[in-house]
Short mmCIF file of C-alpha atoms in Angstrom, two decimals:
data_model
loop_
_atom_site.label_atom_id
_atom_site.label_comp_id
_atom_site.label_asym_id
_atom_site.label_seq_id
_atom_site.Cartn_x
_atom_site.Cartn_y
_atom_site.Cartn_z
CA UNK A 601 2.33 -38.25 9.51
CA UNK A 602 -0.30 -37.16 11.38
CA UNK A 603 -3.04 -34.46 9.84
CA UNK A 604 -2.20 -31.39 11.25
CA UNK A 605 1.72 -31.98 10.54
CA UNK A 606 0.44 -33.09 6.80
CA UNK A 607 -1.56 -29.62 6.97
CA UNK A 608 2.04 -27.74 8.17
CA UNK A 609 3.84 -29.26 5.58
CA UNK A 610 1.70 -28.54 2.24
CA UNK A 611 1.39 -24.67 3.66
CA UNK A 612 5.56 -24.64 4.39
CA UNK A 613 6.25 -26.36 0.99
CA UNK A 614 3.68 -24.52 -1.31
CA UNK A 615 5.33 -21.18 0.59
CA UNK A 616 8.38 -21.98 -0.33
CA UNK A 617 7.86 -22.87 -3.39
CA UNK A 618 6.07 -20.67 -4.44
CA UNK A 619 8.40 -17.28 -2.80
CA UNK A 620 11.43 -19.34 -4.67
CA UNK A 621 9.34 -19.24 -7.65
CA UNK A 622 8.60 -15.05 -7.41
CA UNK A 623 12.06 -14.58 -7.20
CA UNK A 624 13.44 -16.74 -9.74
CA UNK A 625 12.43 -14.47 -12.30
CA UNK A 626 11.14 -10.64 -10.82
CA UNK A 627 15.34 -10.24 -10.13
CA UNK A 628 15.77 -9.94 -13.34
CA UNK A 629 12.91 -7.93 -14.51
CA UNK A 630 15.31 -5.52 -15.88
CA UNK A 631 17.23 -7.28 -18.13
CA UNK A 632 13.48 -8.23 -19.28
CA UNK A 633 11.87 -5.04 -20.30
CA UNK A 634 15.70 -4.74 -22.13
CA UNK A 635 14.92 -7.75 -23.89
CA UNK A 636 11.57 -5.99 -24.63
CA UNK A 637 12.99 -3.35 -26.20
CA UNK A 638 13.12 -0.85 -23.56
CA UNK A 639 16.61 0.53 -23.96
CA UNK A 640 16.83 4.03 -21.92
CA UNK A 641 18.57 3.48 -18.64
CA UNK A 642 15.62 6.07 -16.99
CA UNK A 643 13.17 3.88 -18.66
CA UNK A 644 13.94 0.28 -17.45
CA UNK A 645 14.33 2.00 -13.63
CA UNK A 646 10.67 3.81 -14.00
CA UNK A 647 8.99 0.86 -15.48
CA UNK A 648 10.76 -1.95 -12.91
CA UNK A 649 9.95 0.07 -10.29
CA UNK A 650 6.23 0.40 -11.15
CA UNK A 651 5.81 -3.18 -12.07
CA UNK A 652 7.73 -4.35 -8.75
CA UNK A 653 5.64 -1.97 -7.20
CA UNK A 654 2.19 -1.86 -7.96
CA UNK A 655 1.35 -5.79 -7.01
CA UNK A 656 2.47 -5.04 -3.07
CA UNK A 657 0.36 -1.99 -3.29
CA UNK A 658 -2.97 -3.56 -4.67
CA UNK A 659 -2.11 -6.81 -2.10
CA UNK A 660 -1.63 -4.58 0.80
CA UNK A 661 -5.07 -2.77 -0.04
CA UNK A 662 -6.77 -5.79 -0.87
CA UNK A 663 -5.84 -8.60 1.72
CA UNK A 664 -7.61 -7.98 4.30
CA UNK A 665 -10.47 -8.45 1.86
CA UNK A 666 -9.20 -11.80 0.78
CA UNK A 667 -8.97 -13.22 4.37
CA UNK A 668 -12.88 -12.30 5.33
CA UNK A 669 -13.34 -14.18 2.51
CA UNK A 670 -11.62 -17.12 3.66
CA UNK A 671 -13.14 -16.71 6.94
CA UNK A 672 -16.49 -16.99 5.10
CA UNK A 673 -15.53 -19.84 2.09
CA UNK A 674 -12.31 -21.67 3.45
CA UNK A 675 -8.53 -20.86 3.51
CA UNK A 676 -7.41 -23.53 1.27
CA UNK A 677 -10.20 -22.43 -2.02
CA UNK A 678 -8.41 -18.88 -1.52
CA UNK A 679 -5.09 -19.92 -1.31
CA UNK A 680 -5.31 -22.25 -4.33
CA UNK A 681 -7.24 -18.83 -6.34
CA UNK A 682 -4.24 -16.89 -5.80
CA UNK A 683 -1.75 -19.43 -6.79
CA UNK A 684 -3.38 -20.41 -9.72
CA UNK A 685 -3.93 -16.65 -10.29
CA UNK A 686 0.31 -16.71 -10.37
CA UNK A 687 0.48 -19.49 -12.70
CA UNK A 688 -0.99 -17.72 -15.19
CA UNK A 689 0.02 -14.03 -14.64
CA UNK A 690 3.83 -15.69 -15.11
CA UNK A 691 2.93 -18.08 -17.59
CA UNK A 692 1.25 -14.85 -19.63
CA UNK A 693 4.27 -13.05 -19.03
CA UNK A 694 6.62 -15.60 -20.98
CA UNK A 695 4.61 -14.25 -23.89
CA UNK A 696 4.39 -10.04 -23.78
CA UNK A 697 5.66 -8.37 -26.46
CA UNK A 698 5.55 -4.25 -24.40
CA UNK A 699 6.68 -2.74 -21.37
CA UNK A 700 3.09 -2.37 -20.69
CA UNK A 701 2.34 -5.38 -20.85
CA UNK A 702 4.18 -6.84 -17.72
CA UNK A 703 2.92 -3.71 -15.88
CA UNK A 704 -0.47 -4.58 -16.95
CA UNK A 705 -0.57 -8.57 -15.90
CA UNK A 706 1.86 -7.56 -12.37
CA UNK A 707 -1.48 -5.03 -11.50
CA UNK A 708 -3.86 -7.92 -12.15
CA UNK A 709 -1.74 -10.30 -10.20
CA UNK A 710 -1.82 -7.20 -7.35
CA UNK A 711 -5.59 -8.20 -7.58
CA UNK A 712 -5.52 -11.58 -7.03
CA UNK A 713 -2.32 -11.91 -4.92
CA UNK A 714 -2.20 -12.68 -0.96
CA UNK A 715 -1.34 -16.06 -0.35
CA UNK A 716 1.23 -15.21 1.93
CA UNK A 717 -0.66 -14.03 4.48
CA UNK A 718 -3.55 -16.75 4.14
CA UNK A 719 -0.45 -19.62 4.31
CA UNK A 720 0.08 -18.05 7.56
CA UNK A 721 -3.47 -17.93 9.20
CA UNK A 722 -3.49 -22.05 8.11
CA UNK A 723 -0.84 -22.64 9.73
CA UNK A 724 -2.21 -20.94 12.54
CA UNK A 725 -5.55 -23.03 12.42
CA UNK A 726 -3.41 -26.34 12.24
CA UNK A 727 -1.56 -26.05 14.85
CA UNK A 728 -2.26 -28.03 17.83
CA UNK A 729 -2.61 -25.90 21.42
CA UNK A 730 0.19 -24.57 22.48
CA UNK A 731 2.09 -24.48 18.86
CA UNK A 732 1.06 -21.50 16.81
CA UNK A 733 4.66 -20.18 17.40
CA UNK A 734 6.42 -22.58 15.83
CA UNK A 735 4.02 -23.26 13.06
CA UNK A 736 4.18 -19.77 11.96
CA UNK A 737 8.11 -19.76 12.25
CA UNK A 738 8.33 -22.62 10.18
CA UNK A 739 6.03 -20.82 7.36
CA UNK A 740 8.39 -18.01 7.69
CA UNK A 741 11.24 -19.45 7.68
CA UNK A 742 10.55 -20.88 4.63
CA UNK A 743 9.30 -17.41 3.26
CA UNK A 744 12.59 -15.89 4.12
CA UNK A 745 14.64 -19.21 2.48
CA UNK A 746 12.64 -19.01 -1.03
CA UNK A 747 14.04 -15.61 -2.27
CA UNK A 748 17.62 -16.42 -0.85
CA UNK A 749 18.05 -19.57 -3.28
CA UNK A 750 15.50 -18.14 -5.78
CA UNK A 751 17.64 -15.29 -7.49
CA UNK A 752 20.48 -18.34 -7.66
CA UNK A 753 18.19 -20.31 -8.93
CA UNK A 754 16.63 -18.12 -11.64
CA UNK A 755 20.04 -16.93 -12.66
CA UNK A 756 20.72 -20.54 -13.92
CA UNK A 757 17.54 -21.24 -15.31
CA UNK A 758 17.70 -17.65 -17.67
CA UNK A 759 20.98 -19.29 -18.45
CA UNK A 760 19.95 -22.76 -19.77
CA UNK A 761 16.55 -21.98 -21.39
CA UNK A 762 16.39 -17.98 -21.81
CA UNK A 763 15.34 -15.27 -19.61
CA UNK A 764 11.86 -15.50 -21.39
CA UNK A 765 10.90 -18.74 -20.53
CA UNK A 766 12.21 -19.06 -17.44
CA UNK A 767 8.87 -17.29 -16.77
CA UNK A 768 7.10 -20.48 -18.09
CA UNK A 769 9.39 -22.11 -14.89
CA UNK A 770 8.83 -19.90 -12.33
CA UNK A 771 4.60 -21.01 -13.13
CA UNK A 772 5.51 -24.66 -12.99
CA UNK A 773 6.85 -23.99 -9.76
CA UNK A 774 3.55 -22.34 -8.52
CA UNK A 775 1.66 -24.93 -10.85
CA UNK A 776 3.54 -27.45 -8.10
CA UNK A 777 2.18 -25.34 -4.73
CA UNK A 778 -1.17 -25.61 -6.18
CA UNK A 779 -1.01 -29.49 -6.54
CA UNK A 780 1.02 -29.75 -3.17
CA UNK A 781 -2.29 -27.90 -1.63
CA UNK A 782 -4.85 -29.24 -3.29
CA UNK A 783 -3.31 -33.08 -2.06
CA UNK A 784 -2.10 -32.34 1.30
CA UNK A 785 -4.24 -30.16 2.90
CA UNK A 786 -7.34 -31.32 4.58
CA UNK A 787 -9.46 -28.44 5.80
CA UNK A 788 -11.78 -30.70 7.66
CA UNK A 789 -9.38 -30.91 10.11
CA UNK A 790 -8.93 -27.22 10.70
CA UNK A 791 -13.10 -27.26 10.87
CA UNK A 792 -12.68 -29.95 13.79
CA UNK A 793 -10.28 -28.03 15.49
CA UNK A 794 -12.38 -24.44 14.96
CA UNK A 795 -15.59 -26.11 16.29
CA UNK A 796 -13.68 -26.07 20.05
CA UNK A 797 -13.57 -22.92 19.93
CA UNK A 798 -16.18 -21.11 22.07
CA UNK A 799 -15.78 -18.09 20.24
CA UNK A 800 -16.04 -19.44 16.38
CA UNK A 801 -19.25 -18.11 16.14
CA UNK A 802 -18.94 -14.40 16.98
CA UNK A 803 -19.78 -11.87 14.52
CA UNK A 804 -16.58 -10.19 14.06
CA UNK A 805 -15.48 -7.15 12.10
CA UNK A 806 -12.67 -5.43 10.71
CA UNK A 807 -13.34 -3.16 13.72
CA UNK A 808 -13.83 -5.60 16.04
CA UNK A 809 -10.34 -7.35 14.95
CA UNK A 810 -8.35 -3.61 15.03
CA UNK A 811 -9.76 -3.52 19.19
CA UNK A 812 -8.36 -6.83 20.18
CA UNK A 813 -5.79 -7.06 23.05
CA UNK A 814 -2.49 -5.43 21.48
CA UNK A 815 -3.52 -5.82 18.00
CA UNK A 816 -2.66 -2.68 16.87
CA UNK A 817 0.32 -2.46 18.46
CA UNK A 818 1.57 -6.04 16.81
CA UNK A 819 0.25 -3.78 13.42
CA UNK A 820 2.77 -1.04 14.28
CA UNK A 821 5.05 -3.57 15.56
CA UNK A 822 4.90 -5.70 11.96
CA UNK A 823 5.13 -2.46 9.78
CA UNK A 824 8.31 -1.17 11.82
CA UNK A 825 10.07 -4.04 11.78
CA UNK A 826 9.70 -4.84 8.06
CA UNK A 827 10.11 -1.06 7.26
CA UNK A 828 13.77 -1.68 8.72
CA UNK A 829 14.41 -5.11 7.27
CA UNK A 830 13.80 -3.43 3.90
CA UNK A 831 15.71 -0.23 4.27
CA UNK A 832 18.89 -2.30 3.16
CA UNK A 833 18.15 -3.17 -0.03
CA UNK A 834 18.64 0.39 -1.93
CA UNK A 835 21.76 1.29 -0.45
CA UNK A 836 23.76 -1.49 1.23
CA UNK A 837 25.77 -2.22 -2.34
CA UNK A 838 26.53 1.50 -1.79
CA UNK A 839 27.63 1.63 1.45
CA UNK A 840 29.87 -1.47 0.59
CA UNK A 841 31.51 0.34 -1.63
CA UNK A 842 31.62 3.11 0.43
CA UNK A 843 33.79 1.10 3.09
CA UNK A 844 36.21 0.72 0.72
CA UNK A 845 35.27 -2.33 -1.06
CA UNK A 846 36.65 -2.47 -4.80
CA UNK A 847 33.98 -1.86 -7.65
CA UNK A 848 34.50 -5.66 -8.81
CA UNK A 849 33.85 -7.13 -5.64
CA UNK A 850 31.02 -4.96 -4.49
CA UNK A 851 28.05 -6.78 -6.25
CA UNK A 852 29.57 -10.19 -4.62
CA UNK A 853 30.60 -8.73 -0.95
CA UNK A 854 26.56 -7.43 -0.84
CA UNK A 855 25.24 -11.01 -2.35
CA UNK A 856 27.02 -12.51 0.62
CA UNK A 857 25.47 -10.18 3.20
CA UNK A 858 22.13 -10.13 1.88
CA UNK A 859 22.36 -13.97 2.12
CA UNK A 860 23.72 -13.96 5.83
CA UNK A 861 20.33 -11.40 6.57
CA UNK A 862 18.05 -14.27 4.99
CA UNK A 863 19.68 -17.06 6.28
CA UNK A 864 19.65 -15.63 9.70
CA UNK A 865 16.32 -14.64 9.53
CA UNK A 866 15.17 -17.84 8.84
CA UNK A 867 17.18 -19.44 12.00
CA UNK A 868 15.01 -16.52 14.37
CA UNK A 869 11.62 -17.33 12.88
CA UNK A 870 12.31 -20.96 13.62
CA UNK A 871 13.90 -20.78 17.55
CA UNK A 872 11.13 -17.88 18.12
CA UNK A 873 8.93 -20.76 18.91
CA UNK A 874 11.75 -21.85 21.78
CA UNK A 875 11.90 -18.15 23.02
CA UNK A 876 8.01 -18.17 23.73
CA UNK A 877 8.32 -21.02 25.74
CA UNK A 878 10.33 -19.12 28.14
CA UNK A 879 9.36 -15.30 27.77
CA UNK A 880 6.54 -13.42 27.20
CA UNK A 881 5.69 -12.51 23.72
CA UNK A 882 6.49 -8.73 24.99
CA UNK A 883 9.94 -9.49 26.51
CA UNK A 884 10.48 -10.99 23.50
CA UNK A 885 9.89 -8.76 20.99
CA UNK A 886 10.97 -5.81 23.07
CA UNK A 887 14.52 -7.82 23.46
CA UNK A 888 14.92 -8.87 19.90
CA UNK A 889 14.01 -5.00 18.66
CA UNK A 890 17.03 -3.83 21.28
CA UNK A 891 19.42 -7.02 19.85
CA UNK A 892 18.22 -5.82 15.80
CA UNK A 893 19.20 -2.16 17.17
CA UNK A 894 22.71 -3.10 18.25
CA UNK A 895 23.50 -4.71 14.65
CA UNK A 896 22.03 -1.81 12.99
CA UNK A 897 24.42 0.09 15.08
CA UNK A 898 27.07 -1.93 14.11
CA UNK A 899 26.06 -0.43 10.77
CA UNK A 900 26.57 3.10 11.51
CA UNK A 901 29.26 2.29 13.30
CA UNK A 902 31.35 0.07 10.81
CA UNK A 903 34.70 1.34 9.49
CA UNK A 904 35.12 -1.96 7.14
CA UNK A 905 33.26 -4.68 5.70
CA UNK A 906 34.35 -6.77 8.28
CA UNK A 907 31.74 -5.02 10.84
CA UNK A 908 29.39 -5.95 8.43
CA UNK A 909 29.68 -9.44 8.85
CA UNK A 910 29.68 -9.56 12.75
CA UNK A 911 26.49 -7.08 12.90
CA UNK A 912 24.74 -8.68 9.79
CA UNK A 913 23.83 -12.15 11.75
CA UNK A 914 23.10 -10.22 14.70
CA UNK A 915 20.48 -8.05 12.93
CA UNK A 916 19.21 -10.76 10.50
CA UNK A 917 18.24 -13.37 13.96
CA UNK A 918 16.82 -10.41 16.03
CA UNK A 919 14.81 -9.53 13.29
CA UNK A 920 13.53 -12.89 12.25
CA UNK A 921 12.42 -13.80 16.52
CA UNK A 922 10.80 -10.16 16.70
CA UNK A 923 8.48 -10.96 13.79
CA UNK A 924 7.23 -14.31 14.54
CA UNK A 925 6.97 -13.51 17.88
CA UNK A 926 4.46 -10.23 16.97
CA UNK A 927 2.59 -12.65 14.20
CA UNK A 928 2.38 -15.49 17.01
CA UNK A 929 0.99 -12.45 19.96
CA UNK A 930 -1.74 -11.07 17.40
CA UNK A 931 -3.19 -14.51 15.80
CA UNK A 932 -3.90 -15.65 19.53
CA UNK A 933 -6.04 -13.24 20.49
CA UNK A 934 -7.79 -13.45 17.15
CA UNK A 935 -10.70 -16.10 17.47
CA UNK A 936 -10.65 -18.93 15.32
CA UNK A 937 -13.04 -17.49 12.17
CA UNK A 938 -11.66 -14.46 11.88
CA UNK A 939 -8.11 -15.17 11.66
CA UNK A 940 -7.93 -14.66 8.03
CA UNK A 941 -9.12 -11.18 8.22
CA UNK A 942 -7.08 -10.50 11.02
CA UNK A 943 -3.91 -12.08 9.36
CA UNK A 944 -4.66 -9.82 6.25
CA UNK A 945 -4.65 -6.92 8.64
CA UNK A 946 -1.15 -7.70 9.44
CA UNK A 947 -0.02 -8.46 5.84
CA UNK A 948 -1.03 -5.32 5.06
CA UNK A 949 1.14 -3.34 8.14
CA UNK A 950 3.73 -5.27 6.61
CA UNK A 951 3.54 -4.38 2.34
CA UNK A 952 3.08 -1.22 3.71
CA UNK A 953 6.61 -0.97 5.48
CA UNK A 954 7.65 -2.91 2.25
CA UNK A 955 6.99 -0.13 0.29
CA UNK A 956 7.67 2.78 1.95
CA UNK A 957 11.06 1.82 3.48
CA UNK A 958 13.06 1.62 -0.14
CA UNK A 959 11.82 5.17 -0.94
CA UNK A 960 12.72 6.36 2.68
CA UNK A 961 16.31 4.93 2.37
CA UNK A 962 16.39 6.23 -1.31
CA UNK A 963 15.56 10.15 -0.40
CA UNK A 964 17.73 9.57 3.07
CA UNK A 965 20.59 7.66 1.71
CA UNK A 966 21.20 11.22 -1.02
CA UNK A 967 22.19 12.93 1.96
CA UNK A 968 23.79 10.32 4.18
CA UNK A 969 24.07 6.44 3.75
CA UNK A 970 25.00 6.20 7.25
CA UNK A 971 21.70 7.83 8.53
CA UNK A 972 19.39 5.34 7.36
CA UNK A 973 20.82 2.74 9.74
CA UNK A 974 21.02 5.68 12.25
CA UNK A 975 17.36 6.05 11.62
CA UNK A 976 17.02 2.31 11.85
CA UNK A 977 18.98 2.31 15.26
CA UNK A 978 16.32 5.25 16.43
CA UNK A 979 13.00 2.98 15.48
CA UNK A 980 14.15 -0.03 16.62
CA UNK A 981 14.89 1.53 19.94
CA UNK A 982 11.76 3.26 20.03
CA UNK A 983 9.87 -0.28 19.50
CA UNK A 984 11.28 -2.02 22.29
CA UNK A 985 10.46 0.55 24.85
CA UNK A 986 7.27 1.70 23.70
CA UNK A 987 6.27 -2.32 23.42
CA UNK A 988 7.39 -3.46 26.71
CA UNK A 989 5.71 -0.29 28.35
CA UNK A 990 2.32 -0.21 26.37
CA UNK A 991 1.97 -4.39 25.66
CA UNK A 992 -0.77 -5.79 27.63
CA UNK A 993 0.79 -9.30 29.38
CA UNK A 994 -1.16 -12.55 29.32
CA UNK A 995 -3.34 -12.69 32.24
CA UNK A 996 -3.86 -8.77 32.37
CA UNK A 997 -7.59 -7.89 32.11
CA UNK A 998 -8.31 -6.10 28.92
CA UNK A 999 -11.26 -4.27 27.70
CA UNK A 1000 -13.28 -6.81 25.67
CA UNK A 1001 -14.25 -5.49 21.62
CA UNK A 1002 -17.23 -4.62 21.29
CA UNK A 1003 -19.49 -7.24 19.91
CA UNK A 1004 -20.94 -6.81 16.37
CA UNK A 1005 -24.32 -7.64 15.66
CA UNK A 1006 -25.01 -10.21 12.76
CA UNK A 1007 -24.49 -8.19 9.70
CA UNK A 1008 -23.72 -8.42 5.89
CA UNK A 1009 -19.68 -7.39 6.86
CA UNK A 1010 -19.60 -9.68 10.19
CA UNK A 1011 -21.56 -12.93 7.86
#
C-alpha cells in the first residue's frame, strides 16, 4: 500500500470509528440521565437536549481555531488531541453520578472536539493531483456509515454489559482511532507533497480564506444543505404516523428510512468523485440540490409510506454528491497551509445548520409537518439557481485575496 493510500485509510478508519463510537452511546442519552435519577419527562428532554447540544455549539465556534492550529503544528498532533480528548470525556462519563455531570464533561468535550473536520483537510493533503474528490467522499462516506450501524450497535452493547459501561466501549473504540492514527499516518508525506506547492508559504488569514474564489458561497452552500439533511430528524416519526402508519410500527417504519437516508448518502459522497470527472463542481451541485428538491417534494407530496421509500433514496444520494462536491470546490482553492483553517470554516457552516435546522422543523412542524419539507423543497431550489448563476467556473478570472502581511494571526 502505497503512503498516501496508507494516509486515506487511517483518516477513513479512525472516522469511522470513531462517528460509530459517538453514536453507540449519545442515542441513548435519555435512558441515561433516567438511570441517573432524572425521572420528569420535561427534565430528561431539557437536559438531553442541552447536553446533545452544547458540544456542536462550542465545536462550531471553536474549529476554525483548531485548524490554524494545525496549519501551524500538524494535522495529525490535533487530530490525535481531540480523540484522546473523547476517550476520556466518555470514559469519565461511565462514572457520573448527576445530570450535571454529563452536561458538564459534553461542554468540555465541545472544547476539545473537531476532528471531523481536520480528518477531512488530511485527506485533502493526501490525496494525489487530481483526487481530492474522492478522498473526501470516502471520509464521508464513512462519516455518514458510523452513526447508521452505531445506534445498532450500541443498542446491543447496553444490552450485554449495561447502558453505563457501554460508555467505557464507545472510548475503546476512540482509544482504537487514536492508535490507528498514531501507526498509519505519516505526515511527512503530506509535508512532501505541501512543499510543491507554490503557494505554501503565503501568509493567510481567516479573511484571506472567507475571499477565496466561491468560498463563501460553498459556506452557504454547506450550511443549507446540512440545515435540510437535518430537518428530518424531529418530525419524520411524526409524519409516519401521520400517513397512516400504526403506532407499533412507527418507531421501525422511521428506523428503516433513516437508514435508507444514510446509506444513500454514503453511495453520493463516494460516486461524487465520478460526477467531477465529468461536470463542473457547479453543475454538480446545482443538479444534485434540484434532484434533493424533487425527493423532498416527494415528501410533501406523499399520501403513504410508500412515497417515502421511492423519494427517500432519491433525497439521501442527491444530498450526499451535493456535499462532497461543495467540500471538494472550496478545499481546492484553499492553498495547501491553510486548509485546516479553511476546512474549520466549513465545519462550522455546517454545526451551524446542524443546530438550527431541528429547532426550525420543531417550531414549523407545530403548525404543519408538511411545510418543513415544503420549506426544504423552497431552499433547495433556491441553491441550485442561485449556485449555478453566482459560482465562478474553473478557468474564470477571479479577483485574487488580498495578501496578508506576516503577522501573529497569518504565523
Amino acid at each position: 500500500m502505497s503512503g498516501h493510500r496508507r494516509n486515506l485509510f487511517a483518516v477513513t478508519a479512525a472516522s469511522f470509528i470513531g462517528f460509530t463510537g459517538f453514536t453507540l452511546v449519545m442515542p441513548f442519552l435519555p435512558l441515561y440521565f433516567n438511570l441517573l435519577g432524572v425521572r420528569d419527562v420535561g427534565d430528561v428532554a431539557l437536559w438531553s437536549g442541552l447536553s446533545l447540544g452544547v458540544t456542536p455549539a462550542l465545536t462550531a465556534f471553536l474549529s476554525p481555531f483548531w485548524g490554524r492550529l494545525a496549519d501551524r503544528f500538524g494535522r495529525k498532533i490535533m487530530v490525535e488531541r481531540s480523540l484522546v480528548s473523547f476517550v476520556l470525556v466518555m470514559g469519565a462519563t461511565a462514572f457520573v453520578t448527576r445530570a450535571w455531570h454529563v452536561f458538564a464533561l459534553r461542554a468540555a468535550q465541545g472544547l476539545f472536539a473537531g476532528y471531523g473536520a481536520l480528518t477531512l483537510t488530511m485527506a485533502a493533503d493526501s490525496a494525489p493531483r487530481g483526487r481530492m474528490a474522492q478522498a473526501i467522499g470516502m471520509v464521508q462516506t464513512a462519516q455518514r456509515l458510523g452513526p447508521a450501524l452505531g445506534p445498532v450497535i450500541g443498542g446491543i452493547v447496553a444490552q450485554v454489559v449495561g447502558l453505563r459501561h457501554a460508555f467505557l466501549v464507545a472510548a475503546a473504540f476512540y482509544l482504537a482511532a487514536v492508535v490507528i492514527v498514531f501507526a498509519l499516518y505519516d505526515e511527512r508525506l503530506v509535508r512532501e507533497h505541501a512543499a510543491e506547492d507554490p503557494e505554501r508559504d503565503r501568509a493567510v488569514t481567516f479573511r484571506n480564506v472567507l475571499a477565496f474564489e466561491n468560498f463563501l458561497l460553498m459556506m452557504a452552500v454547506i450550511f443549507g444543505l446540512q440545515f435540510v439533511d437535518r430537518s428530518f430528524g424531529p418530525i419524520l416519526p411524526l409524519y409516519v404516523q401521520l400517513l397512516g402508519v400504526g403506532t407499533d410500527r412507527v418507531a421501525l417504519v422511521s428506523g428503516i428510512l433513516f437508514s435508507i437516508a444514510a446509506a444513500t448518502g454514503a453511495i453520493g459522497h463516494h460516486y461524487c468523485a465520478r460526477l467531477l470527472r465529468r461536470r463542473s463542481a457547479s453543475h454538480v451541485i446545482a443538479a444534485a440540490s434540484a434532484v434533493a428538491a424533487i425527493g423532498a417534494a416527494g415528501y410533501v407530496a406523499a399520501g403513504s409510506v410508500r412515497w417515502l421509500f421511492l423519494a427517500t433514496p432519491l433525497f439521501g444520494i442527491a444530498i450526499g454528491a451535493g456535499m462532497t462536491a461543495a467540500y471538494t470546490a472550496a478545499g481546492s482553492v484553499i492553498p495547501a497551509g491553510a486548509r485546516g483553517a479553511g476546512f474549520g470554516l466549513l465545519t462550522t457552516a455546517s454545526l451551524v445548520g446542524l443546530a438550527l435546522s431541528p429547532i426550525v422543523s420543531g417550531v414549523l412542524g407545530a403548525t404543519s409537518l408538511r411545510a418543513v419539507f415544503l420549506l426544504d423543497v423552497v431552499g433547495l431550489a433556491i441553491l441550485a439557481v442561485v449556485v449555478r448563476r453566482v459560482m465562478t467556473k474553473p478557468g474564470t478570472p477571479a479577483p485574487e485575496p488580498p495578501l496578508a502581511e506576516p503577522t501573529a494571526e497569518a504565523a
